[in-house]
Coordinates of C-alpha atoms and ligand atoms in Angstrom, one line a residue:
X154 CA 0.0 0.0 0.0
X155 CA 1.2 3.5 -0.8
X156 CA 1.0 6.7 0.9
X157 CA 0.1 9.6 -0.9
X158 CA 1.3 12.9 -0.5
X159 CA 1.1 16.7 -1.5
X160 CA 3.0 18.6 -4.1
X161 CA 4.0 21.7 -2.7
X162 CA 6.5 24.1 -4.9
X163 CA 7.1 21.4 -7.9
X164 CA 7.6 18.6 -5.2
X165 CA 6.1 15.4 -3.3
X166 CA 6.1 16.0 0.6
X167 CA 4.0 14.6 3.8
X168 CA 4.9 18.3 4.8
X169 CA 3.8 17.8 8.4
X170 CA 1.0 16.0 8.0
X171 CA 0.6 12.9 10.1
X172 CA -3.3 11.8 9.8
X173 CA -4.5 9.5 6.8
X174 CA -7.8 8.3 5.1
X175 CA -8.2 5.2 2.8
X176 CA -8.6 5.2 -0.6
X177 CA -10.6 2.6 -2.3
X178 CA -10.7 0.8 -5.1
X179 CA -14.6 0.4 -5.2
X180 CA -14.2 -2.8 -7.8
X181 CA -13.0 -5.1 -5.9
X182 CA -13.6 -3.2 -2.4
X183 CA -9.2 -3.1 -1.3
X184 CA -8.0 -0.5 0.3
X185 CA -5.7 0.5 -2.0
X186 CA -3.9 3.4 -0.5
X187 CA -3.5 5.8 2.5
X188 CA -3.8 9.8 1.4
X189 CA -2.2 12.1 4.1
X190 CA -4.2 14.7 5.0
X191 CA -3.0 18.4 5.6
X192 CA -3.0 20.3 8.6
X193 CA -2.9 24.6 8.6
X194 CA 0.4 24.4 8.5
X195 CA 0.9 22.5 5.2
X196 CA -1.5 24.6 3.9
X197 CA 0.1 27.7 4.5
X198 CA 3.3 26.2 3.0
X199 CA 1.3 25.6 -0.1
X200 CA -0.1 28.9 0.2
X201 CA 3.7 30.7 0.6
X202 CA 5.2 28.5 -2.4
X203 CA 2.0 30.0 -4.3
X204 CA 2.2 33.3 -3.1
X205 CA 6.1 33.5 -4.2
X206 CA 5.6 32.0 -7.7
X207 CA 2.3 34.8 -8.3
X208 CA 6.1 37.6 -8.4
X209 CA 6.8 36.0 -11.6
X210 CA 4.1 34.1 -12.4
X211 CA 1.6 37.0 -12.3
X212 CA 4.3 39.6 -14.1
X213 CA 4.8 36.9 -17.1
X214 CA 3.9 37.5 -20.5
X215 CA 1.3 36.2 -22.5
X216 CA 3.1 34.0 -24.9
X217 CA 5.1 32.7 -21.8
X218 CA 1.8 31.5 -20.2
X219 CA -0.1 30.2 -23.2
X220 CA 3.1 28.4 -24.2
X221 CA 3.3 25.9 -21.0
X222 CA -0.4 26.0 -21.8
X223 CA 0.0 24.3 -25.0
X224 CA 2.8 22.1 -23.8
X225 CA 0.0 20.6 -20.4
X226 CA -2.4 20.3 -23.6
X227 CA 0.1 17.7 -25.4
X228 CA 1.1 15.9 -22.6
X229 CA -2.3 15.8 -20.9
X230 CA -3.8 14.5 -24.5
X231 CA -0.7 11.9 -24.2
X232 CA -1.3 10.2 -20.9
X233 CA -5.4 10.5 -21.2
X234 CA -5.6 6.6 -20.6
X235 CA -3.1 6.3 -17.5
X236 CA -5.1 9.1 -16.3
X237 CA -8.7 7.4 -16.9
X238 CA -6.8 4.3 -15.4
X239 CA -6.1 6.2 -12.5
X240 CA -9.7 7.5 -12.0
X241 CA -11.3 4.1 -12.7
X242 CA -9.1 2.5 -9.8
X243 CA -10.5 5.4 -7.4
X244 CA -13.6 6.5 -8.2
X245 CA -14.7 3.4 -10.0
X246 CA -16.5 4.6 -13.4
X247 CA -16.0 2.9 -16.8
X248 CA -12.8 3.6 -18.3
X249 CA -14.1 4.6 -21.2
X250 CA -16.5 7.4 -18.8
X251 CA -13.1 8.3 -17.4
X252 CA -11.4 9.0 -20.8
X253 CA -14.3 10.9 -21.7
X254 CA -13.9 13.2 -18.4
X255 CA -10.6 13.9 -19.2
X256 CA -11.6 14.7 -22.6
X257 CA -14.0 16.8 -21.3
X258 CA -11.1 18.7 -18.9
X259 CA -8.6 19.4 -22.3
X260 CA -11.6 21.3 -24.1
X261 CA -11.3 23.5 -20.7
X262 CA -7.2 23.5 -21.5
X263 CA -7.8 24.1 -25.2
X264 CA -10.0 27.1 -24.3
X265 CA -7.6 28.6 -21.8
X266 CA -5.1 28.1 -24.6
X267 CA -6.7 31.2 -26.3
X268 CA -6.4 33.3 -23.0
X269 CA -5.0 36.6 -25.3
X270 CA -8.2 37.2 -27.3
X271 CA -10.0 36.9 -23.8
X272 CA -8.0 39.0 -22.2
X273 CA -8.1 41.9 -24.5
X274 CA -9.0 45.0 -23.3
X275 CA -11.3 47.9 -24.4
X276 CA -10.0 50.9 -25.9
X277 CA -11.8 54.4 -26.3
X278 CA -10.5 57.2 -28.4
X279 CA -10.8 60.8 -27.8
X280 CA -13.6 60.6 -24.7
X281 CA -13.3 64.0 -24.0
X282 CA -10.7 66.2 -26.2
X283 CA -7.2 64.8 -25.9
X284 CA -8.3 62.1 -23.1
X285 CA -8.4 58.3 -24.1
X286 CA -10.0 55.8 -21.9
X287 CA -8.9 52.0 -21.9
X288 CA -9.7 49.2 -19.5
X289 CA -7.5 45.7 -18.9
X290 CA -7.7 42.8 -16.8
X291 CA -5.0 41.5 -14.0
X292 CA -4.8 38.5 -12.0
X293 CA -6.2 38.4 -8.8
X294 CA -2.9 36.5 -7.3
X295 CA -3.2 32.9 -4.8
X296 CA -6.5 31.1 -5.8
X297 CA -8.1 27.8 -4.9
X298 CA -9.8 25.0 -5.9
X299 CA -11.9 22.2 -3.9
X300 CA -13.5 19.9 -5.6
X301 CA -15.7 16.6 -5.4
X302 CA -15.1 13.0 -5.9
X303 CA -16.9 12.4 -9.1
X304 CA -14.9 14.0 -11.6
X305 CA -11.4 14.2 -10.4
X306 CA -9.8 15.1 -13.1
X307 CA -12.3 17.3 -15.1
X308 CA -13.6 19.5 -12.3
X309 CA -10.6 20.6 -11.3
X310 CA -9.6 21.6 -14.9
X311 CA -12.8 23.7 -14.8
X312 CA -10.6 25.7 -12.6
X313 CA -6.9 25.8 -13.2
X314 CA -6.4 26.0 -16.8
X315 CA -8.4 29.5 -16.5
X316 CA -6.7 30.7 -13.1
X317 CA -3.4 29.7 -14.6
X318 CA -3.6 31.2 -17.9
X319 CA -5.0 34.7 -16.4
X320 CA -2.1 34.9 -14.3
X321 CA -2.7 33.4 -11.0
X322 CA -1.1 30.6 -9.2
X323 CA -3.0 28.1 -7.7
X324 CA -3.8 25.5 -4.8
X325 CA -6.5 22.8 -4.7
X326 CA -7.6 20.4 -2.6
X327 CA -9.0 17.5 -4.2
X328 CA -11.3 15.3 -3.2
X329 CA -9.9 12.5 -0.6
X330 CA -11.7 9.6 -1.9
X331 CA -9.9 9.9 -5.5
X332 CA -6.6 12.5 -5.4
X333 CA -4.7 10.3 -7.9
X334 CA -5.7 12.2 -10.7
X335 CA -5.0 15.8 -9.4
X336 CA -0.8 14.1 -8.8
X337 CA -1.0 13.3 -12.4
X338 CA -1.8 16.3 -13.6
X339 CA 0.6 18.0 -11.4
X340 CA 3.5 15.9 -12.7
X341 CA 2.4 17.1 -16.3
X342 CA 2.5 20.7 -15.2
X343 CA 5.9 20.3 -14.1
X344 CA 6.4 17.9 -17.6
X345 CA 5.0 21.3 -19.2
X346 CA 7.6 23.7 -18.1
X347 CA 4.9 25.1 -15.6
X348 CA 7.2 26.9 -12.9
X349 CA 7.5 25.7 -9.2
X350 CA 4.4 26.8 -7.1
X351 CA 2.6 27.7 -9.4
X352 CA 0.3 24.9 -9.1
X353 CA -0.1 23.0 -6.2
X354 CA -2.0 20.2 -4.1
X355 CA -2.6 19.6 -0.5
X356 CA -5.3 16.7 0.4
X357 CA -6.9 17.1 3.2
X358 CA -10.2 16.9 4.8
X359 CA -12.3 20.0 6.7
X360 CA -9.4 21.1 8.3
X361 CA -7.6 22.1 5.1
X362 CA -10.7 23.0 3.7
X363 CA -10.9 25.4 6.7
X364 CA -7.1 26.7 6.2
X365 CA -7.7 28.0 2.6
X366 CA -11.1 29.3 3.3
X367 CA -9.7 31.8 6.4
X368 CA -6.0 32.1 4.5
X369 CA -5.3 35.8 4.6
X370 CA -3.2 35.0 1.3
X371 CA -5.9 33.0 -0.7
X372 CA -7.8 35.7 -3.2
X373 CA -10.9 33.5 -3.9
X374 CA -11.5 30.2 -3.9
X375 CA -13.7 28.0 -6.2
X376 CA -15.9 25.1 -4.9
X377 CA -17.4 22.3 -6.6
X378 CA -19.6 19.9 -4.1
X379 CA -22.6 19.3 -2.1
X380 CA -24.8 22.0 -1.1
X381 CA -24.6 22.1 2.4
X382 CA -20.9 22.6 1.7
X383 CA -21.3 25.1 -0.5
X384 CA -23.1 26.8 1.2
X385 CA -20.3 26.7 3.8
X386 CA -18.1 27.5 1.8
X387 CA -19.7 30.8 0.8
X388 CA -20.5 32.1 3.8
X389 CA -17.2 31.5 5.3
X390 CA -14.9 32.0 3.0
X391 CA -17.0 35.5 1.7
X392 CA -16.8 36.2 5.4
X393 CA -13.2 36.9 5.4
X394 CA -13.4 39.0 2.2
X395 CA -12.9 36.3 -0.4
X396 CA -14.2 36.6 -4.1
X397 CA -16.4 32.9 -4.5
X398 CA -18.3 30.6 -6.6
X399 CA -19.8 27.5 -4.9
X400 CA -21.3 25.1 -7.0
X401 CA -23.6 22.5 -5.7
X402 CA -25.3 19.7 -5.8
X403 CA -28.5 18.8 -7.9
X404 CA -31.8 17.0 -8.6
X405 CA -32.0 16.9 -12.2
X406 CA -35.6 16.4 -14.0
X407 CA -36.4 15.8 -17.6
X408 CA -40.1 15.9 -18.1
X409 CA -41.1 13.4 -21.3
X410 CA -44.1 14.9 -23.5
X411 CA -46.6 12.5 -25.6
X412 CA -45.4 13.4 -28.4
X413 CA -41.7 12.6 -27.7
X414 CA -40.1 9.4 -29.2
X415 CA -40.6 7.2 -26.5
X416 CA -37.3 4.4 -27.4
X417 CA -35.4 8.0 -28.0
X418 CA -36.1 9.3 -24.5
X419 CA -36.2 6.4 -22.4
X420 CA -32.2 5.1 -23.9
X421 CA -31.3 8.6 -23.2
X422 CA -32.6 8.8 -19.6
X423 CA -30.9 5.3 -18.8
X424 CA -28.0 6.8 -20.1
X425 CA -28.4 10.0 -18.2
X426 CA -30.0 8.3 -14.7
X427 CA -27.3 5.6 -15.0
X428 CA -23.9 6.4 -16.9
X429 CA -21.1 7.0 -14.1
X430 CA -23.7 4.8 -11.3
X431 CA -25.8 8.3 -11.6
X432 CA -22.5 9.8 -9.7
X433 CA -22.6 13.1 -11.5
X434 CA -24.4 16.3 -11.1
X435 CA -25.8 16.3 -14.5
X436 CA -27.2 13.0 -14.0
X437 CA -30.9 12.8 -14.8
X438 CA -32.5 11.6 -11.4
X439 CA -36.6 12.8 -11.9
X440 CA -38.3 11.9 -14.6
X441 CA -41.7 13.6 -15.3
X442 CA -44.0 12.1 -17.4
X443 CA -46.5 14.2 -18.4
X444 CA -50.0 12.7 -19.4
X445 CA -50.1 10.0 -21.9
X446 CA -46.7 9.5 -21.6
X447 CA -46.4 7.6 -18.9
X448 CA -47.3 4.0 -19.3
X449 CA -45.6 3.7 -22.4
X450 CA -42.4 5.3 -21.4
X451 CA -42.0 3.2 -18.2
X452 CA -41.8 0.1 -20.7
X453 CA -39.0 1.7 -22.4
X454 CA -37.4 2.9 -19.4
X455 CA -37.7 -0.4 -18.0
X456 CA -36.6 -2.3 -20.7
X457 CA -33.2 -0.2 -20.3
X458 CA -32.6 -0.1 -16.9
X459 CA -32.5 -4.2 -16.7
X460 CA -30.1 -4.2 -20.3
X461 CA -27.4 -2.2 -18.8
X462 CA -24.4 -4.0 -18.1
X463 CA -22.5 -3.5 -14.5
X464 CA -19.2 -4.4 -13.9
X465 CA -15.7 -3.4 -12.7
X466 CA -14.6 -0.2 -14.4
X467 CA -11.6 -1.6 -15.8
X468 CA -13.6 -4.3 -17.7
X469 CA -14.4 -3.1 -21.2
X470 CA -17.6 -4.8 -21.3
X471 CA -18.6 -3.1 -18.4
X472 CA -21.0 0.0 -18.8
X473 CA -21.7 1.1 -15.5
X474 CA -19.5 0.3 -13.0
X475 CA -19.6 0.4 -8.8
X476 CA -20.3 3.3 -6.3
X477 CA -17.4 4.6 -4.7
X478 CA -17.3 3.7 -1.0
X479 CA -19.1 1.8 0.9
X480 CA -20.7 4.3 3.0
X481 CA -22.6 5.7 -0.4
X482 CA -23.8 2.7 -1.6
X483 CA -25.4 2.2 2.0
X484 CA -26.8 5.7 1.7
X485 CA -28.2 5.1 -1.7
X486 CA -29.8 1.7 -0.6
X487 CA -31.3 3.7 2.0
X488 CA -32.8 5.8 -0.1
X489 CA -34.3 2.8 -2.3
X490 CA -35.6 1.2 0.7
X491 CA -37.3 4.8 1.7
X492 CA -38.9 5.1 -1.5
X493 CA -40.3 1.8 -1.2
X494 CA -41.8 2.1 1.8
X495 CA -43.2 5.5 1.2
X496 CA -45.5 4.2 -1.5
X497 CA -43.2 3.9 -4.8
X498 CA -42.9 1.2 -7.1
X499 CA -39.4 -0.4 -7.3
X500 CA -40.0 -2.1 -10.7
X501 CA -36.0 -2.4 -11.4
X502 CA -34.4 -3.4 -8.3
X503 CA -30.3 -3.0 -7.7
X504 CA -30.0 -3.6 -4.5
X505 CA -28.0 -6.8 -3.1
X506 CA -26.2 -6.7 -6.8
X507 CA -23.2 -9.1 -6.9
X508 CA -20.8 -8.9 -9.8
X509 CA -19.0 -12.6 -10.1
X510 CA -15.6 -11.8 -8.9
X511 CA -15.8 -9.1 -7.6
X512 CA -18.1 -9.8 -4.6
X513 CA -16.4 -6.8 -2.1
X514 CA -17.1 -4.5 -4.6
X515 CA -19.7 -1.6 -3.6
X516 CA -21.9 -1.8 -6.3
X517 CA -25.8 -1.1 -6.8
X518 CA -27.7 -2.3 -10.0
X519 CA -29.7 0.4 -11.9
X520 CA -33.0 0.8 -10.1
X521 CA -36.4 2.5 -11.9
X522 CA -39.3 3.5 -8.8
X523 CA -42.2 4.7 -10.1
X524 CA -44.9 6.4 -8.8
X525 CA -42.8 8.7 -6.6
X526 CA -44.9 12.1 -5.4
X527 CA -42.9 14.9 -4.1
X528 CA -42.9 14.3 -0.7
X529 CA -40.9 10.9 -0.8
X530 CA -37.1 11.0 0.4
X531 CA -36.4 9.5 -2.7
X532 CA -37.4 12.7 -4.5
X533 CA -36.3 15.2 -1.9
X534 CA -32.8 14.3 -1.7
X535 CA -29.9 14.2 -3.9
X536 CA -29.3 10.7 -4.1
X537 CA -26.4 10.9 -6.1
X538 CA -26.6 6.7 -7.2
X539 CA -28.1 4.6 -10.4
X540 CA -31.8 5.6 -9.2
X541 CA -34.3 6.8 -11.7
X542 CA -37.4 8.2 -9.6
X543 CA -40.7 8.5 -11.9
X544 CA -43.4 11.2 -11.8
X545 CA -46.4 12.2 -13.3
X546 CA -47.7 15.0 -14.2
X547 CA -51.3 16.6 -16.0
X548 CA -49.5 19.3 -18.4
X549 CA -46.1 21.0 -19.5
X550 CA -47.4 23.7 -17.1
X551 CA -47.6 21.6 -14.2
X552 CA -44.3 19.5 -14.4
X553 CA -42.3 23.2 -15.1
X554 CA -43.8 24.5 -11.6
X555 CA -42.4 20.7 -9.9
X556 CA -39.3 21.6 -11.6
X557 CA -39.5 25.3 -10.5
X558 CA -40.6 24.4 -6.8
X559 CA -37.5 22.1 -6.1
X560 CA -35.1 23.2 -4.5
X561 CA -32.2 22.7 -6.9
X562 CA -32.0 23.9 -10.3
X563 CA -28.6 22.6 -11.9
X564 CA -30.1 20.7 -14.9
X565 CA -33.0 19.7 -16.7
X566 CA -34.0 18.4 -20.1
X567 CA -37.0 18.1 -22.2
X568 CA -38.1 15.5 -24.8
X569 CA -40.4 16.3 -26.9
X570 CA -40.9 16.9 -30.9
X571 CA -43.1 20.3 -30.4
X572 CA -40.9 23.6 -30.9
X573 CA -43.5 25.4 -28.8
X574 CA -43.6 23.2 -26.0
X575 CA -39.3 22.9 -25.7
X576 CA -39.7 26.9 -26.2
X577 CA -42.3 27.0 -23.3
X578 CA -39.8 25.1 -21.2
X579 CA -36.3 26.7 -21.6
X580 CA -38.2 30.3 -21.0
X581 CA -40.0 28.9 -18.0
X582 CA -37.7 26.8 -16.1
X583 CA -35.3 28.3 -13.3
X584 CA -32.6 26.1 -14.1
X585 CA -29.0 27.1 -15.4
X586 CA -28.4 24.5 -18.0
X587 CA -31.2 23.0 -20.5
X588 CA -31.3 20.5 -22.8
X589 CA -33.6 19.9 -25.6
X590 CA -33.9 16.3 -26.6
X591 CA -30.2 16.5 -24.8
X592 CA -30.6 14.8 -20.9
X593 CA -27.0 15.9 -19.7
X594 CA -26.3 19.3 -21.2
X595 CA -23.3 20.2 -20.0
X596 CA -22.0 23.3 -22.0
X597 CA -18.5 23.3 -23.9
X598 CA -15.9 25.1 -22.4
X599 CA -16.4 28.5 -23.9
X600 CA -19.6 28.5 -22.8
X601 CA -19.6 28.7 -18.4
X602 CA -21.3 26.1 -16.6
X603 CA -23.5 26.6 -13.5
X604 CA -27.1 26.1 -11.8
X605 CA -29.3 28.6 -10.5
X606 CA -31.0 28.7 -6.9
X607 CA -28.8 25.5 -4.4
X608 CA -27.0 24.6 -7.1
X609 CA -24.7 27.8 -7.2
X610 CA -23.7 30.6 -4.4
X611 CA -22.0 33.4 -5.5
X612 CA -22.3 35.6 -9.1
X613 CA -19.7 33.6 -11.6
X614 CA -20.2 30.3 -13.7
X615 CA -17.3 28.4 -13.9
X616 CA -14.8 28.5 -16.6
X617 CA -15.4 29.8 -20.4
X618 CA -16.4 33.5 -20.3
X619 CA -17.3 33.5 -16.7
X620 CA -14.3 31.8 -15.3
X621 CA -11.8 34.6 -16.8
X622 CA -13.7 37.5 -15.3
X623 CA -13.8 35.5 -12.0
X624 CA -9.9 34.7 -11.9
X625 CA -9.3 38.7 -12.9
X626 CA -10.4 42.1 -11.8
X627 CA -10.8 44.9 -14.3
X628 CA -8.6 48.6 -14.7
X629 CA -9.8 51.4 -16.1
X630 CA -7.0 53.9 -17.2
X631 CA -8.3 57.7 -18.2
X632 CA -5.0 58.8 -19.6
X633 CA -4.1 62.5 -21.3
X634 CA -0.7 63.5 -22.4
X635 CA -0.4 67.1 -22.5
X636 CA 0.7 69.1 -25.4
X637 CA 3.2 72.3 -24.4
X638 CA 1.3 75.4 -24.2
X639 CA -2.2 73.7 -24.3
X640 CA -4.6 75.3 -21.5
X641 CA -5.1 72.7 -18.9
X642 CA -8.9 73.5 -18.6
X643 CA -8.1 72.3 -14.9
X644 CA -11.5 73.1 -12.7
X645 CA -13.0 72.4 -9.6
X646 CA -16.2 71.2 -10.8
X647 CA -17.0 67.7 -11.4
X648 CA -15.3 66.7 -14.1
X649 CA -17.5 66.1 -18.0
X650 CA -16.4 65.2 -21.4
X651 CA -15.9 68.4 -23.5
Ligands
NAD1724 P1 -18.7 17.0 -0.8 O1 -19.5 18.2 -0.6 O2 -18.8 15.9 0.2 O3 -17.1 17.3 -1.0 C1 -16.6 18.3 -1.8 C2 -15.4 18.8 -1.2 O4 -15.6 19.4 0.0 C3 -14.3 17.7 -1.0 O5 -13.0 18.2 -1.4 C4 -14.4 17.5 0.5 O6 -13.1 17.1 1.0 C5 -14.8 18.8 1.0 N1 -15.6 18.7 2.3 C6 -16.5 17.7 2.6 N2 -17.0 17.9 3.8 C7 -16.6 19.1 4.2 C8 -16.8 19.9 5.4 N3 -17.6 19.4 6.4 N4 -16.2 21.0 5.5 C9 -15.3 21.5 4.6 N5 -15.0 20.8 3.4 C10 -15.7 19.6 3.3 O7 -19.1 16.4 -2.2 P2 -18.7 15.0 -2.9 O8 -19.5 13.9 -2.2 O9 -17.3 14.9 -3.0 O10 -19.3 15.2 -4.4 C11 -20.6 15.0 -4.7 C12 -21.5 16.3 -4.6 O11 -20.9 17.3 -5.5 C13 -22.9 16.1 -5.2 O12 -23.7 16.8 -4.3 C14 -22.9 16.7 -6.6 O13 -24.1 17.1 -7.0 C15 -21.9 17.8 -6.4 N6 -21.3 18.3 -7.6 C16 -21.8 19.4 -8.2 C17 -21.3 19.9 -9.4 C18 -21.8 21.1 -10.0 O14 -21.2 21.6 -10.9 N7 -22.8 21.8 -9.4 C19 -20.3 19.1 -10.0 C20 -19.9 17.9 -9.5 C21 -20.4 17.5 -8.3

């Protein structure tokens, strides 16, 4: 068994960090390896390494930046698979789900890659007689990252690539159930030519969490995770005057007209509900079926659920693999078990799964319970599992106020073939992201992602257009340069353009 450490100033070190959690492989249910986790004072170490590469880091040209940049993009696009491998082990999605988070995470690099035309300024000429007026963008200077288990590699390059590339240095703490991913990709910024500090990574639990959200020396932070900590997050770190976005978690509902294509919707809501054990916070976890719909649909759906295949991650036959510790797949049973005894009707069933060989592993079939109302803990909690709650509704009108009267409003989806209807929707719902016969629309990387409501606390999206303005602060130079002998029309009064 291994024990893994931070990188702090383009190095591996247990700092003074003494405590340790497990890491699991959820496959086959080993613990695998022991993560240290940080106290204050490794944080502040990370902090200072960061703090002493902004001098440089945040005074380097353009070209200097996007060329490491483009170098991280190579090398990341390289060692995609030992990456995914890496994720799989931990986290225990598909490989193939793994290469496509990472693949996901370069579009983020590839954006960042064209940092100059973002960061072009505005320039005004002649405002007033012989005064010109332009505005630019700087760095803000130590930033952080703290992101979730479920996408270790591609949520945090939501964040860096952008800080990075504006001019900031950067420390995140990764999630402690799956931090190989986040070593990886701090090997390849040092592969890149990225220099020492300015990325860096301490693991940790609350008590690092803590250190970087009262740092005097941390700008702002960006968090990506459950909504009570989010929330936490906001408040506290806002509390001692840090710029922050806080994303969430989510309970994602796509409502299913008559009219829709019922095989369509029901492979793509297995697909959403189900691909990466419904571990994401895209995944489709409501359905809605409005009128007519229903019956029909829940064949489909049905039908689905019981074809997908479940196995370990690394197995390429595998298309959903196990949950990943054993403390979520007992929470998620839970939540079956609720639903079921609250009136719903478990008509696919994954609990007490086994997967031949792998009979430690912590996994939980797909499961389909219909007839859930909105007062079920099935429906009022994020269950964040392979659970597919179904609901009915009398008309578009009705399932957008369920939608707008949840709590969360990440995601949501509509399937339908009416133009009117899918308009209806996307103008109605209070939701940040929307697909249209799309279940998981998660926007490319020069668009910002983020929910509305307790899915997101603070003003930015993150990355794309968003994510620079949040990593910089704007300037606005007035500037004159005085002929000899012209009269300085100096006054007292306020000054106005002449
Ligand atoms: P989590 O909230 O448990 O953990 C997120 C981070 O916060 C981790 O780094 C963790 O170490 C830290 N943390 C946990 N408890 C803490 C505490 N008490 N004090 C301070 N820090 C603490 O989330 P998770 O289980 O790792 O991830 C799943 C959640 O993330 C789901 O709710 C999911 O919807 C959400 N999520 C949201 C988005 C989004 O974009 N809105 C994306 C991915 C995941």
């Amino acid at each position: 068994m291994t024990t893994i450490e931070h990188w702090i100033g383009g190095r591996r070190t247990a700092g003074e960090s003494t405590r340790t959690s497990p890491v699991w492989n959820p496959a086959t249910g080993q613990h695998q390896h022991d993560l240290l986790l940080a106290e204050p004072s490794d944080v502040d170490a990370a902090v200072q390494a960061a703090g002493a590469a902004f001098e440089s880091w945040g005074d380097s040209s353009i070209s200097t930046r996007t060329k490491v940049l483009f170098n991280f993009r190579e090398i990341v696009n390289r060692r995609a698979g030992e990456i995914a491998q890496a994720i799989t082990d931990e986290h225990g999605k598909v490989l193939s789900d793994a290469a496509g988070e990472v693949q996901r995470g370069l579009e983020v690099v590839e954006f960042a890659c064209g940092i100059p035309t973002m960061l072009k300024g505005g320039y005004s000429d002649q405002v007033s007689t012989g005064v010109d007026s332009f505005s630019f963008r700087q760095p803000l200077g130590v930033v952080a990252g703290i992101t979730p288990f479920n996408f270790p590699a591609m949520v945090p390059m939501w964040m860096f690539p952008v800080a990075i590339a504006c001019g900031n240095t950067f420390v995140l703490k990764p999630s402690e159930r799956d931090p190989s991913a986040s070593m990886l990709l701090a090997e390849i910024w040092a592969e890149a030519g990225l220099p020492e500090g300015v990325f860096n990574v301490v693991h940790g639990d609350k008590v690092a969490v803590d250190a970087l959200l009262d740092h005097p020396d941390v700008a702002a932070i960006s968090f990506v995770g459950s909504t009570p900590i989010a929330k936490y997050v906001h408040e506290r770190a806002t509390a001692s005057g840090k710029r922050v976005q806080a994303l969430g978690g989510a309970k994602n509902h796509a409502i299913v007209l008559p009219d829709a294509d019922m095989g369509f919707a029901a492979q793509h809501l297995a697909a959403a509900a189900f691909g990466s054990a419904g571990e994401r916070c895209m995944a489709i976890s409501a359905t809605i079926a409005v009128g007519s719909a229903g019956d029909q649909l829940m064949e489909h759906v049905e039908a689905q659920a019981r074809a997908v295949k479940v196995g370990p991650g690394r197995d390429p036959s595998s298309e959903m693999g196990p949950i990943v510790t054993p403390e979520s797949r007992d929470r998620i049973v839970g939540f079956i078990d609720a639903g079921e005894r609250q009136g719903g009707k478990v008509l696919v069933d994954g609990r007490g799964l086994v997967v031949a060989g792998h009979e430690a592993g912590f996994f939980v079939g797909p499961t389909v319970i219909d007839q859930v109302t909105t007062d079920m803990d099935c429906y009022t909690n994020e269950i964040f599992g392979p659970v597919l709650s179904v609901l009915r509704s009398d008309s578009v009108d009705e399932a957008i106020a369920m939608i707008n009267a949840n709590p969360y409003g990440n995601g949501t989806a509509v399937f339908t073939n009416s133009g009117g209807a899918a308009r209806k929707f996307m103008r109605g719902v209070h939701v940040g992201m929307i697909g249209i016969n799309v279940p998981v629309p998660v926007p490319m990387a020069y668009y910002s992602f983020g929910g509305w409501k307790n899915s997101l606390f603070g003003e930015h999206h993150i990355h794309g257009p968003e994510g620079v303005e949040f990593y910089t602060r704007g300037k606005v130079v007035t500037s004159r340069w005085p002929d000899a002998g012209t009269p300085s029309g100096a006054s007292l009064d306020m000054p106005t353009a002449r």
